[in-house]
CSV table of C-alpha atoms and ligand atoms in Angstrom, one decimal:
chain,number,residue,atom,x,y,z
A,1,UNK,CA,16.8,18.5,1.1
A,2,UNK,CA,18.3,16.1,2.5
A,3,UNK,CA,16.8,12.5,3.2
A,4,UNK,CA,18.0,9.0,4.4
A,5,UNK,CA,16.4,6.5,3.1
A,6,UNK,CA,16.5,2.6,4.1
A,7,UNK,CA,15.2,0.1,1.5
A,8,UNK,CA,14.3,-3.3,2.6
A,9,UNK,CA,13.8,-4.6,-1.1
A,10,UNK,CA,12.9,-8.0,0.5
A,11,UNK,CA,12.2,-11.5,-1.4
A,12,UNK,CA,10.9,-12.2,-4.9
A,13,UNK,CA,10.0,-9.2,-7.2
A,14,UNK,CA,11.0,-7.3,-4.2
A,15,UNK,CA,14.5,-6.3,-5.4
A,16,UNK,CA,13.2,-6.1,-9.0
A,17,UNK,CA,11.0,-2.9,-8.5
A,18,UNK,CA,12.5,-1.1,-5.6
A,19,UNK,CA,15.7,-1.2,-7.6
A,20,UNK,CA,13.5,0.9,-10.2
A,21,UNK,CA,11.8,3.1,-7.7
A,22,UNK,CA,15.2,4.2,-6.3
A,23,UNK,CA,16.6,4.5,-9.4
A,24,UNK,CA,13.6,7.1,-10.3
A,25,UNK,CA,14.1,8.7,-7.1
A,26,UNK,CA,18.1,9.3,-7.9
A,27,UNK,CA,17.4,11.3,-10.9
A,28,UNK,CA,14.7,13.5,-8.8
A,29,UNK,CA,17.4,13.8,-6.4
A,30,UNK,CA,20.0,15.0,-9.1
A,31,UNK,CA,17.8,17.7,-11.1
A,32,UNK,CA,16.9,19.0,-8.0
A,33,UNK,CA,20.0,19.4,-6.2
A,34,UNK,CA,18.6,16.9,-3.5
A,35,UNK,CA,20.7,15.0,-1.3
A,36,UNK,CA,19.2,11.7,-1.1
A,37,UNK,CA,21.3,8.6,1.2
A,38,UNK,CA,20.3,5.5,0.8
A,39,UNK,CA,21.2,2.3,2.6
A,40,UNK,CA,20.0,-1.0,1.8
A,41,UNK,CA,19.2,-3.9,4.7
A,42,UNK,CA,17.9,-7.4,4.5
A,43,UNK,CA,14.0,-8.3,5.3
A,44,UNK,CA,12.3,-11.5,5.2
A,45,UNK,CA,12.9,-14.5,3.9
A,46,UNK,CA,16.5,-13.3,2.1
A,47,UNK,CA,17.1,-12.1,5.8
A,48,UNK,CA,15.6,-15.6,7.8
A,49,UNK,CA,18.4,-17.2,5.2
A,50,UNK,CA,21.1,-14.9,5.8
A,51,UNK,CA,20.8,-13.9,9.2
A,52,UNK,CA,18.4,-16.5,10.7
A,53,UNK,CA,15.9,-13.6,11.6
A,54,UNK,CA,13.1,-11.7,9.1
A,55,UNK,CA,14.1,-8.9,10.7
A,56,UNK,CA,17.5,-8.5,11.8
A,57,UNK,CA,18.8,-6.4,14.6
A,58,UNK,CA,20.5,-3.7,12.4
A,59,UNK,CA,18.1,-4.0,9.8
A,60,UNK,CA,16.0,-2.8,12.7
A,61,UNK,CA,18.2,-0.4,13.8
A,62,UNK,CA,18.8,1.2,10.3
A,63,UNK,CA,15.1,1.4,10.2
A,64,UNK,CA,14.5,3.6,13.3
A,65,UNK,CA,17.9,5.5,12.4
A,66,UNK,CA,16.2,6.8,8.7
A,67,UNK,CA,13.9,9.5,7.3
A,68,UNK,CA,11.6,6.6,5.6
A,69,UNK,CA,11.5,2.9,4.8
A,70,UNK,CA,11.0,1.6,1.4
A,71,UNK,CA,10.0,-1.9,1.5
A,72,UNK,CA,9.6,-4.1,-1.8
A,73,UNK,CA,8.1,-7.3,-0.8
A,74,UNK,CA,8.3,-10.4,1.7
A,75,UNK,CA,7.2,-13.7,1.5
A,76,UNK,CA,9.1,-16.8,-0.3
A,77,UNK,CA,7.0,-20.1,-0.7
A,78,UNK,CA,9.9,-22.4,0.8
A,79,UNK,CA,8.7,-20.7,4.0
A,80,UNK,CA,4.8,-21.3,3.7
A,81,UNK,CA,5.0,-24.1,5.9
A,82,UNK,CA,6.3,-22.1,9.0
A,83,UNK,CA,4.1,-20.9,11.8
A,84,UNK,CA,3.1,-17.3,11.3
A,85,UNK,CA,6.1,-16.5,13.9
A,86,UNK,CA,8.5,-18.0,12.5
A,87,UNK,CA,7.7,-17.2,8.6
A,88,UNK,CA,9.5,-13.8,6.3
A,89,UNK,CA,5.9,-11.7,6.8
A,90,UNK,CA,6.1,-11.5,10.6
A,91,UNK,CA,9.6,-9.6,9.7
A,92,UNK,CA,7.1,-7.0,8.1
A,93,UNK,CA,5.0,-6.9,11.1
A,94,UNK,CA,7.4,-6.3,13.3
A,95,UNK,CA,9.6,-3.5,11.7
A,96,UNK,CA,5.5,-1.9,10.7
A,97,UNK,CA,5.2,-2.3,14.7
A,98,UNK,CA,8.5,-0.8,15.7
A,99,UNK,CA,7.6,2.2,12.9
A,100,UNK,CA,4.6,3.3,15.0
A,101,UNK,CA,2.7,4.0,11.9
A,102,UNK,CA,-0.9,3.2,12.5
A,103,UNK,CA,-2.5,4.6,9.4
A,104,UNK,CA,-1.6,2.8,6.0
A,105,UNK,CA,-2.8,4.9,2.8
A,106,UNK,CA,-3.6,2.8,0.0
A,107,UNK,CA,-4.4,5.3,-3.2
A,108,UNK,CA,-6.7,3.1,-5.8
A,109,UNK,CA,-7.2,4.7,-9.0
A,110,UNK,CA,-8.9,4.6,-12.4
A,111,UNK,CA,-5.8,6.0,-14.7
A,112,UNK,CA,-8.0,7.3,-17.9
A,113,UNK,CA,-5.0,5.3,-19.9
A,114,UNK,CA,-5.7,2.0,-18.0
A,115,UNK,CA,-9.4,2.0,-18.6
A,116,UNK,CA,-9.0,-0.3,-21.8
A,117,UNK,CA,-6.8,-2.6,-19.0
A,118,UNK,CA,-9.3,-3.3,-16.4
A,119,UNK,CA,-11.3,-6.4,-16.3
A,120,UNK,CA,-14.1,-3.9,-15.4
A,121,UNK,CA,-15.8,-1.7,-17.7
A,122,UNK,CA,-14.3,1.6,-18.5
A,123,UNK,CA,-17.3,3.7,-18.2
A,124,UNK,CA,-17.3,1.9,-14.5
A,125,UNK,CA,-14.3,2.7,-13.6
A,126,UNK,CA,-13.2,6.4,-15.2
A,127,UNK,CA,-12.9,8.8,-12.8
A,128,UNK,CA,-12.6,6.4,-9.6
A,129,UNK,CA,-10.5,7.9,-7.3
A,130,UNK,CA,-10.0,6.0,-3.6
A,131,UNK,CA,-8.1,6.2,-0.4
A,132,UNK,CA,-8.2,3.9,2.1
A,133,UNK,CA,-7.0,4.4,5.4
A,134,UNK,CA,-6.0,0.9,6.5
A,135,UNK,CA,-5.6,0.8,10.3
A,136,UNK,CA,-2.5,-1.0,10.2
A,137,UNK,CA,-1.3,-1.6,14.0
A,138,UNK,CA,-4.6,-3.4,15.6
A,139,UNK,CA,-7.3,-6.0,14.8
A,140,UNK,CA,-6.8,-9.9,14.3
A,141,UNK,CA,-3.0,-9.4,13.1
A,142,UNK,CA,-1.9,-8.7,16.5
A,143,UNK,CA,-4.9,-9.2,19.1
A,144,UNK,CA,-4.0,-11.7,22.0
A,145,UNK,CA,-4.4,-14.4,22.6
A,146,UNK,CA,-3.9,-16.2,19.5
A,147,UNK,CA,-2.9,-19.8,19.1
A,148,UNK,CA,-3.2,-23.1,16.8
A,149,UNK,CA,-3.3,-25.5,19.5
A,150,UNK,CA,-2.5,-29.0,17.7
A,151,UNK,CA,-3.2,-31.3,20.6
A,152,UNK,CA,-7.1,-30.2,20.7
A,153,UNK,CA,-7.5,-29.4,16.9
A,154,UNK,CA,-8.5,-25.8,17.9
A,155,UNK,CA,-6.7,-22.6,16.6
A,156,UNK,CA,-8.0,-18.8,17.4
A,157,UNK,CA,-7.1,-15.3,16.6
A,158,UNK,CA,-8.5,-12.0,18.8
A,159,UNK,CA,-9.5,-9.0,16.4
A,160,UNK,CA,-9.4,-6.6,19.3
A,161,UNK,CA,-9.3,-2.8,19.0
A,162,UNK,CA,-9.8,0.0,21.6
A,163,UNK,CA,-11.7,3.0,21.4
A,164,UNK,CA,-8.3,5.1,21.4
A,165,UNK,CA,-7.2,3.0,18.3
A,166,UNK,CA,-10.1,3.8,16.3
A,167,UNK,CA,-10.3,7.7,17.3
A,168,UNK,CA,-6.3,8.1,16.4
A,169,UNK,CA,-7.1,6.3,12.8
A,170,UNK,CA,-10.3,7.9,12.4
A,171,UNK,CA,-9.3,11.6,12.5
A,172,UNK,CA,-6.5,10.7,9.9
A,173,UNK,CA,-9.4,9.1,7.4
A,174,UNK,CA,-11.8,12.7,8.2
A,175,UNK,CA,-8.5,14.8,7.9
A,176,UNK,CA,-7.5,13.4,4.5
A,177,UNK,CA,-11.2,13.6,3.6
A,178,UNK,CA,-11.1,17.7,3.9
A,179,UNK,CA,-8.6,17.9,1.4
A,180,UNK,CA,-10.2,15.5,-0.9
A,181,UNK,CA,-14.1,14.9,-1.9
A,182,UNK,CA,-15.5,15.5,1.7
A,183,UNK,CA,-16.5,11.8,2.5
A,184,UNK,CA,-15.4,9.2,4.9
A,185,UNK,CA,-16.8,5.4,4.3
A,186,UNK,CA,-16.4,3.4,7.1
A,187,UNK,CA,-16.2,0.1,6.8
A,188,UNK,CA,-17.4,-2.3,9.4
A,189,UNK,CA,-19.0,-5.6,10.4
A,190,UNK,CA,-21.0,-4.4,13.3
A,191,UNK,CA,-24.3,-6.4,12.2
A,192,UNK,CA,-22.1,-9.8,13.8
A,193,UNK,CA,-19.2,-8.5,15.9
A,194,UNK,CA,-18.5,-6.5,18.8
A,195,UNK,CA,-15.2,-5.1,18.2
A,196,UNK,CA,-17.1,-3.5,14.8
A,197,UNK,CA,-19.6,-1.8,17.0
A,198,UNK,CA,-17.1,-0.1,18.8
A,199,UNK,CA,-15.4,1.1,15.8
A,200,UNK,CA,-18.5,2.0,14.3
A,201,UNK,CA,-19.5,3.9,17.8
A,202,UNK,CA,-16.2,5.5,17.9
A,203,UNK,CA,-15.8,6.7,14.3
A,204,UNK,CA,-19.7,8.4,14.9
A,205,UNK,CA,-17.8,10.5,18.0
A,206,UNK,CA,-14.5,11.4,15.8
A,207,UNK,CA,-17.1,12.7,12.5
A,208,UNK,CA,-18.7,15.0,15.2
A,209,UNK,CA,-15.1,16.7,15.3
A,210,UNK,CA,-15.9,17.2,11.1
A,211,UNK,CA,-19.0,19.0,10.3
A,212,UNK,CA,-17.8,19.3,6.9
A,213,UNK,CA,-17.2,15.8,6.3
A,214,UNK,CA,-20.1,13.5,5.3
A,215,UNK,CA,-19.6,9.8,7.1
A,216,UNK,CA,-21.5,6.4,6.1
A,217,UNK,CA,-21.1,3.3,7.3
A,218,UNK,CA,-20.7,0.1,5.3
A,219,UNK,CA,-20.6,-3.7,5.8
A,220,UNK,CA,-17.6,-5.3,4.3
A,221,UNK,CA,-19.3,-7.9,2.4
A,222,UNK,CA,-21.5,-5.5,0.6
A,223,UNK,CA,-18.7,-3.2,0.4
A,224,UNK,CA,-16.5,-5.6,-1.3
A,225,UNK,CA,-19.6,-5.7,-4.4
A,226,UNK,CA,-19.9,-1.7,-3.9
A,227,UNK,CA,-16.5,-1.0,-4.9
A,228,UNK,CA,-17.1,-2.8,-8.3
A,229,UNK,CA,-20.1,-2.0,-9.0
A,230,UNK,CA,-19.8,2.1,-8.3
A,231,UNK,CA,-16.3,2.9,-7.7
A,232,UNK,CA,-16.7,6.7,-8.1
A,233,UNK,CA,-19.2,6.7,-4.8
A,234,UNK,CA,-16.2,6.3,-2.9
A,235,UNK,CA,-13.4,9.1,-1.2
A,236,UNK,CA,-12.2,8.2,1.9
A,237,UNK,CA,-12.9,4.4,2.7
A,238,UNK,CA,-11.5,3.9,6.4
A,239,UNK,CA,-11.4,0.1,7.6
A,240,UNK,CA,-9.7,-2.1,10.2
A,241,UNK,CA,-6.5,-4.1,9.6
A,242,UNK,CA,-7.9,-7.6,7.6
A,243,UNK,CA,-10.9,-5.7,5.8
A,244,UNK,CA,-8.4,-3.0,4.4
A,245,UNK,CA,-5.9,-5.6,3.6
A,246,UNK,CA,-8.2,-7.1,1.2
A,247,UNK,CA,-10.4,-4.6,0.2
A,248,UNK,CA,-7.0,-2.7,-1.3
A,249,UNK,CA,-6.4,-5.6,-3.2
A,250,UNK,CA,-9.6,-6.0,-4.6
A,251,UNK,CA,-9.5,-1.9,-5.9
A,252,UNK,CA,-6.7,-3.0,-7.7
A,253,UNK,CA,-9.1,-4.3,-10.3
A,254,UNK,CA,-10.0,-0.6,-10.5
A,255,UNK,CA,-6.3,0.2,-11.5
A,256,UNK,CA,-5.8,-2.6,-13.8
A,257,UNK,CA,-3.3,-4.1,-11.7
A,258,UNK,CA,-2.1,-4.9,-8.2
A,259,UNK,CA,1.4,-3.8,-9.8
A,260,UNK,CA,0.0,-0.1,-9.6
A,261,UNK,CA,-0.8,0.6,-6.3
A,262,UNK,CA,1.1,2.7,-4.1
A,263,UNK,CA,1.1,2.8,-0.1
A,264,UNK,CA,1.9,5.1,2.8
A,265,UNK,CA,2.2,4.5,6.0
A,266,UNK,CA,1.9,7.5,8.8
A,267,UNK,CA,1.4,8.4,12.3
A,268,UNK,CA,4.4,6.8,14.0
A,269,UNK,CA,8.2,7.6,14.4
A,270,UNK,CA,9.0,6.7,10.4
A,271,UNK,CA,7.3,6.4,7.8
A,272,UNK,CA,7.3,3.2,5.7
A,273,UNK,CA,6.2,3.1,2.2
A,274,UNK,CA,5.8,-0.2,0.4
A,275,UNK,CA,3.5,-1.1,-2.9
A,276,UNK,CA,0.6,-2.9,-1.9
A,277,UNK,CA,1.6,-6.3,-3.9
A,278,UNK,CA,3.3,-8.8,-2.6
A,279,UNK,CA,6.7,-10.5,-3.6
A,280,UNK,CA,4.7,-12.5,-6.8
A,281,UNK,CA,7.2,-15.6,-7.0
A,282,UNK,CA,5.2,-16.8,-9.6
A,283,UNK,CA,7.0,-13.8,-11.9
A,284,UNK,CA,9.9,-13.2,-9.5
A,285,UNK,CA,13.3,-12.8,-11.5
A,286,UNK,CA,11.8,-12.5,-15.3
A,287,UNK,CA,11.9,-9.0,-15.5
A,288,UNK,CA,7.9,-9.2,-16.0
A,289,UNK,CA,7.4,-7.3,-12.6
A,290,UNK,CA,5.2,-3.9,-12.9
A,291,UNK,CA,7.6,-1.6,-11.2
A,292,UNK,CA,5.1,1.3,-11.3
A,293,UNK,CA,3.3,0.6,-8.1
A,294,UNK,CA,6.9,0.9,-6.3
A,295,UNK,CA,7.8,3.9,-8.4
A,296,UNK,CA,4.8,5.5,-7.0
A,297,UNK,CA,5.3,4.7,-3.6
A,298,UNK,CA,8.7,6.1,-4.2
A,299,UNK,CA,6.6,9.4,-5.0
A,300,UNK,CA,4.4,9.2,-2.1
A,301,UNK,CA,8.0,9.7,0.2
A,302,UNK,CA,9.0,12.8,-1.7
A,303,UNK,CA,5.1,14.1,-0.7
A,304,UNK,CA,5.0,12.6,2.8
A,305,UNK,CA,8.9,12.5,4.0
A,306,UNK,CA,10.5,15.3,1.8
A,307,UNK,CA,7.5,17.9,1.5
A,308,UNK,CA,8.9,17.9,-2.2
A,309,UNK,CA,5.5,18.0,-4.0
A,310,UNK,CA,6.1,19.0,-7.2
A,311,UNK,CA,8.4,16.3,-7.5
A,312,UNK,CA,6.0,14.0,-6.2
A,313,UNK,CA,3.4,15.3,-9.2
A,314,UNK,CA,6.2,14.9,-11.8
A,315,UNK,CA,6.5,11.0,-11.0
A,316,UNK,CA,3.1,10.5,-11.3
A,317,UNK,CA,2.8,12.5,-14.3
A,318,UNK,CA,5.5,10.9,-15.7
A,319,UNK,CA,4.0,7.3,-15.0
A,320,UNK,CA,0.8,8.3,-17.1
A,321,UNK,CA,2.6,9.8,-20.0
A,322,UNK,CA,4.7,6.7,-20.4
A,323,UNK,CA,1.5,4.8,-19.7
A,324,UNK,CA,-0.5,7.2,-22.4
A,325,UNK,CA,2.2,6.5,-24.9
A,326,UNK,CA,0.9,3.1,-24.9
A,327,UNK,CA,3.8,1.4,-22.9
A,328,UNK,CA,2.8,-1.3,-20.8
A,329,UNK,CA,4.5,-4.4,-18.2
A,330,UNK,CA,2.6,-7.7,-19.4
A,331,UNK,CA,0.3,-7.4,-16.1
A,332,UNK,CA,-1.3,-4.7,-17.8
A,333,UNK,CA,-1.1,-5.4,-21.4
A,334,UNK,CA,-4.6,-7.9,-21.2
A,335,UNK,CA,-6.5,-6.6,-24.2
A,336,UNK,CA,-5.8,-6.8,-27.8
A,337,UNK,CA,-8.2,-4.2,-28.2
A,338,UNK,CA,-5.1,-1.6,-28.7
A,339,UNK,CA,-1.4,-1.7,-29.6
A,340,UNK,CA,0.6,-1.8,-26.8
A,341,UNK,CA,4.6,-1.6,-26.3
A,342,UNK,CA,5.3,-4.5,-23.4
A,343,UNK,CA,8.3,-4.0,-21.8
A,344,UNK,CA,9.9,-5.5,-19.1
A,345,UNK,CA,10.6,-4.6,-15.2
A,346,UNK,CA,14.0,-2.3,-16.4
A,347,UNK,CA,12.8,-1.0,-19.6
A,348,UNK,CA,9.9,0.8,-17.8
A,349,UNK,CA,11.6,2.0,-15.1
A,350,UNK,CA,14.2,3.8,-17.5
A,351,UNK,CA,11.3,5.2,-19.7
A,352,UNK,CA,9.4,6.5,-16.8
A,353,UNK,CA,13.2,8.1,-15.6
A,354,UNK,CA,13.2,10.0,-19.2
A,355,UNK,CA,10.0,11.3,-18.7
A,356,UNK,CA,10.7,12.1,-15.1
A,357,UNK,CA,13.6,14.5,-16.4
A,358,UNK,CA,12.0,15.8,-19.4
A,359,UNK,CA,9.2,17.3,-17.3
A,360,UNK,CA,11.5,18.5,-14.4
A,361,UNK,CA,14.0,20.1,-16.7
A,362,UNK,CA,11.2,21.8,-18.5
A,363,UNK,CA,9.3,22.9,-15.7
B,401,NAD,P1,1.2,-11.0,-4.6
B,401,NAD,O1,0.5,-9.6,-4.2
B,401,NAD,O2,2.7,-11.3,-4.5
B,401,NAD,O3,0.4,-11.7,-6.2
B,401,NAD,C1,-0.5,-11.8,-6.4
B,401,NAD,C2,-0.8,-11.9,-8.1
B,401,NAD,O4,-0.4,-10.2,-8.4
B,401,NAD,C3,0.2,-12.9,-8.8
B,401,NAD,O5,-0.1,-13.6,-9.7
B,401,NAD,C4,1.4,-11.8,-9.3
B,401,NAD,O6,2.3,-12.8,-10.4
B,401,NAD,C5,0.5,-10.3,-9.5
B,401,NAD,N1,1.6,-9.3,-9.0
B,401,NAD,C6,1.9,-8.7,-7.8
B,401,NAD,N2,2.6,-7.6,-7.6
B,401,NAD,C7,2.7,-7.4,-9.4
B,401,NAD,C8,3.3,-6.7,-9.9
B,401,NAD,N3,4.7,-5.5,-9.3
B,401,NAD,N4,3.7,-6.8,-11.4
B,401,NAD,C9,3.0,-7.6,-12.1
B,401,NAD,N5,2.6,-8.8,-11.5
B,401,NAD,C10,2.2,-8.7,-10.2
B,401,NAD,O7,0.5,-12.0,-3.7
B,401,NAD,P2,0.5,-13.3,-3.5
B,401,NAD,O8,0.6,-14.7,-4.6
B,401,NAD,O9,-1.0,-14.2,-2.8
B,401,NAD,O10,1.6,-14.0,-2.4
B,401,NAD,C11,2.9,-14.0,-1.9
B,401,NAD,C12,4.0,-14.1,-1.4
B,401,NAD,O11,3.7,-12.1,-0.9
B,401,NAD,C13,2.9,-14.0,0.2
B,401,NAD,O12,4.6,-14.7,0.8
B,401,NAD,C14,2.9,-13.1,0.9
B,401,NAD,O13,2.3,-12.7,1.8
B,401,NAD,C15,3.6,-11.7,0.1
B,401,NAD,N6,2.8,-10.7,0.4
B,401,NAD,C16,4.0,-9.8,0.8
B,401,NAD,C17,3.6,-8.3,1.0
B,401,NAD,C18,4.2,-7.3,1.1
B,401,NAD,O14,5.6,-7.6,1.4
B,401,NAD,N7,3.8,-5.7,1.6
B,401,NAD,C19,2.2,-7.8,0.2
B,401,NAD,C20,1.9,-9.0,-0.3
B,401,NAD,C21,1.5,-10.5,0.0
B,402,IPM,C1,0.0,-6.0,2.8
B,402,IPM,C2,0.5,-7.7,2.6
B,402,IPM,C3,0.8,-7.9,4.5
B,402,IPM,C4,-0.4,-7.6,5.0
B,402,IPM,C5,1.2,-8.8,5.3
B,402,IPM,C6,2.1,-9.4,3.7
B,402,IPM,C7,1.6,-8.9,6.0
B,402,IPM,O1,-0.5,-8.3,2.6
B,402,IPM,O2,0.4,-5.5,3.1
B,402,IPM,O3,-0.9,-6.2,2.2
B,402,IPM,O4,-1.5,-8.4,5.1
B,402,IPM,O5,-0.5,-6.6,5.8
B,403,MN,MN1,-2.1,-7.4,1.4
């Protein structure tokens, strides 16, 4: 297997966590005799500082020429006062648009090894396994018109969807549900917003193509509560762009830390892989970042872009084993009720690598 992976590490903890993900992927490739080529390019704040643009042309070119893109995170406090179109985050939004992936898969799962680390009760989170399918190229993030009119003291954004945009992402959600527990929960605000009424009507149309899948609709405000109260009720959760952004960070609580969640964006020219978390400026450069979300994102590259399912499972199993042995990064070691061994970012990466090796050599 030959794979060209572009690594855009970005800002804050982005380089720290992607280093560990790449090291795990290199180990996996070496053990299986696969050729993975890694190329690094700038994005976000580091790219603004160095190239004057959050998405330099050479980064975009390299992304379009690769088999998969692994992104760390973008965003840095020094750029917080810039208007949206000049910020590091716009580099990521431009990259998403250029790559064309419209379905952002964000699995949020309760690992039994981490039940004690979630602020929710173990009996609430145990067994929870939600797959968010977040629409990634539409809605408020991209709708026109958008403006902050400083003269009149008004600002506006537009939440806009076409029927086709909803159909294509809904189909992905239903197809994924066929391989899981056969339930799709679609999230909207159809009691207030026309765009949500279109969303709901379109999801119902698509549901007809999938008679084996149960479909239900929830308003986003109620859904924010339901996923904390009864996370096990949900299988595939289909959302528009902003609702999915918010609910997936909330669902990190089920897992125990935002640093655990991986994501994959599919449906476009090149798949884009990013952990769900951001650049975490509060802990950047200190070796405190949890690399497991990025490492699990690496596993998704193997699953969705390389067809290496056994290797993807080996990485996921290694993560569980390391947690089972009591190793934690500080974000996960929130309770004193058990004795954990607290590791730095690189130490955690090394543990996962060793365990992947043991698993793949004995397989
Ligand atoms: P954040 O996700 O960076 O951090 C939220 C909290 O979670 C912080 O306390 C942070 O320390 C903690 N955290 C996040 N990832 C962690 C990890 N791997 N290990 C341990 N702790 C972790 O969100 P924020 O603070 O709201 O945003 C910071 C910057 O990141 C902003 O500029 C934002 O726009 C950007 N951002 C980027 C992405 C992305 O590039 N994909 C995603 C989200 C936020
Ligand atoms: C995410 C982030 C991004 C988003 C930002 C940084 C543009 O929060 O990937 O969850 O809102 O999509
Ligand atoms: Mn987010």
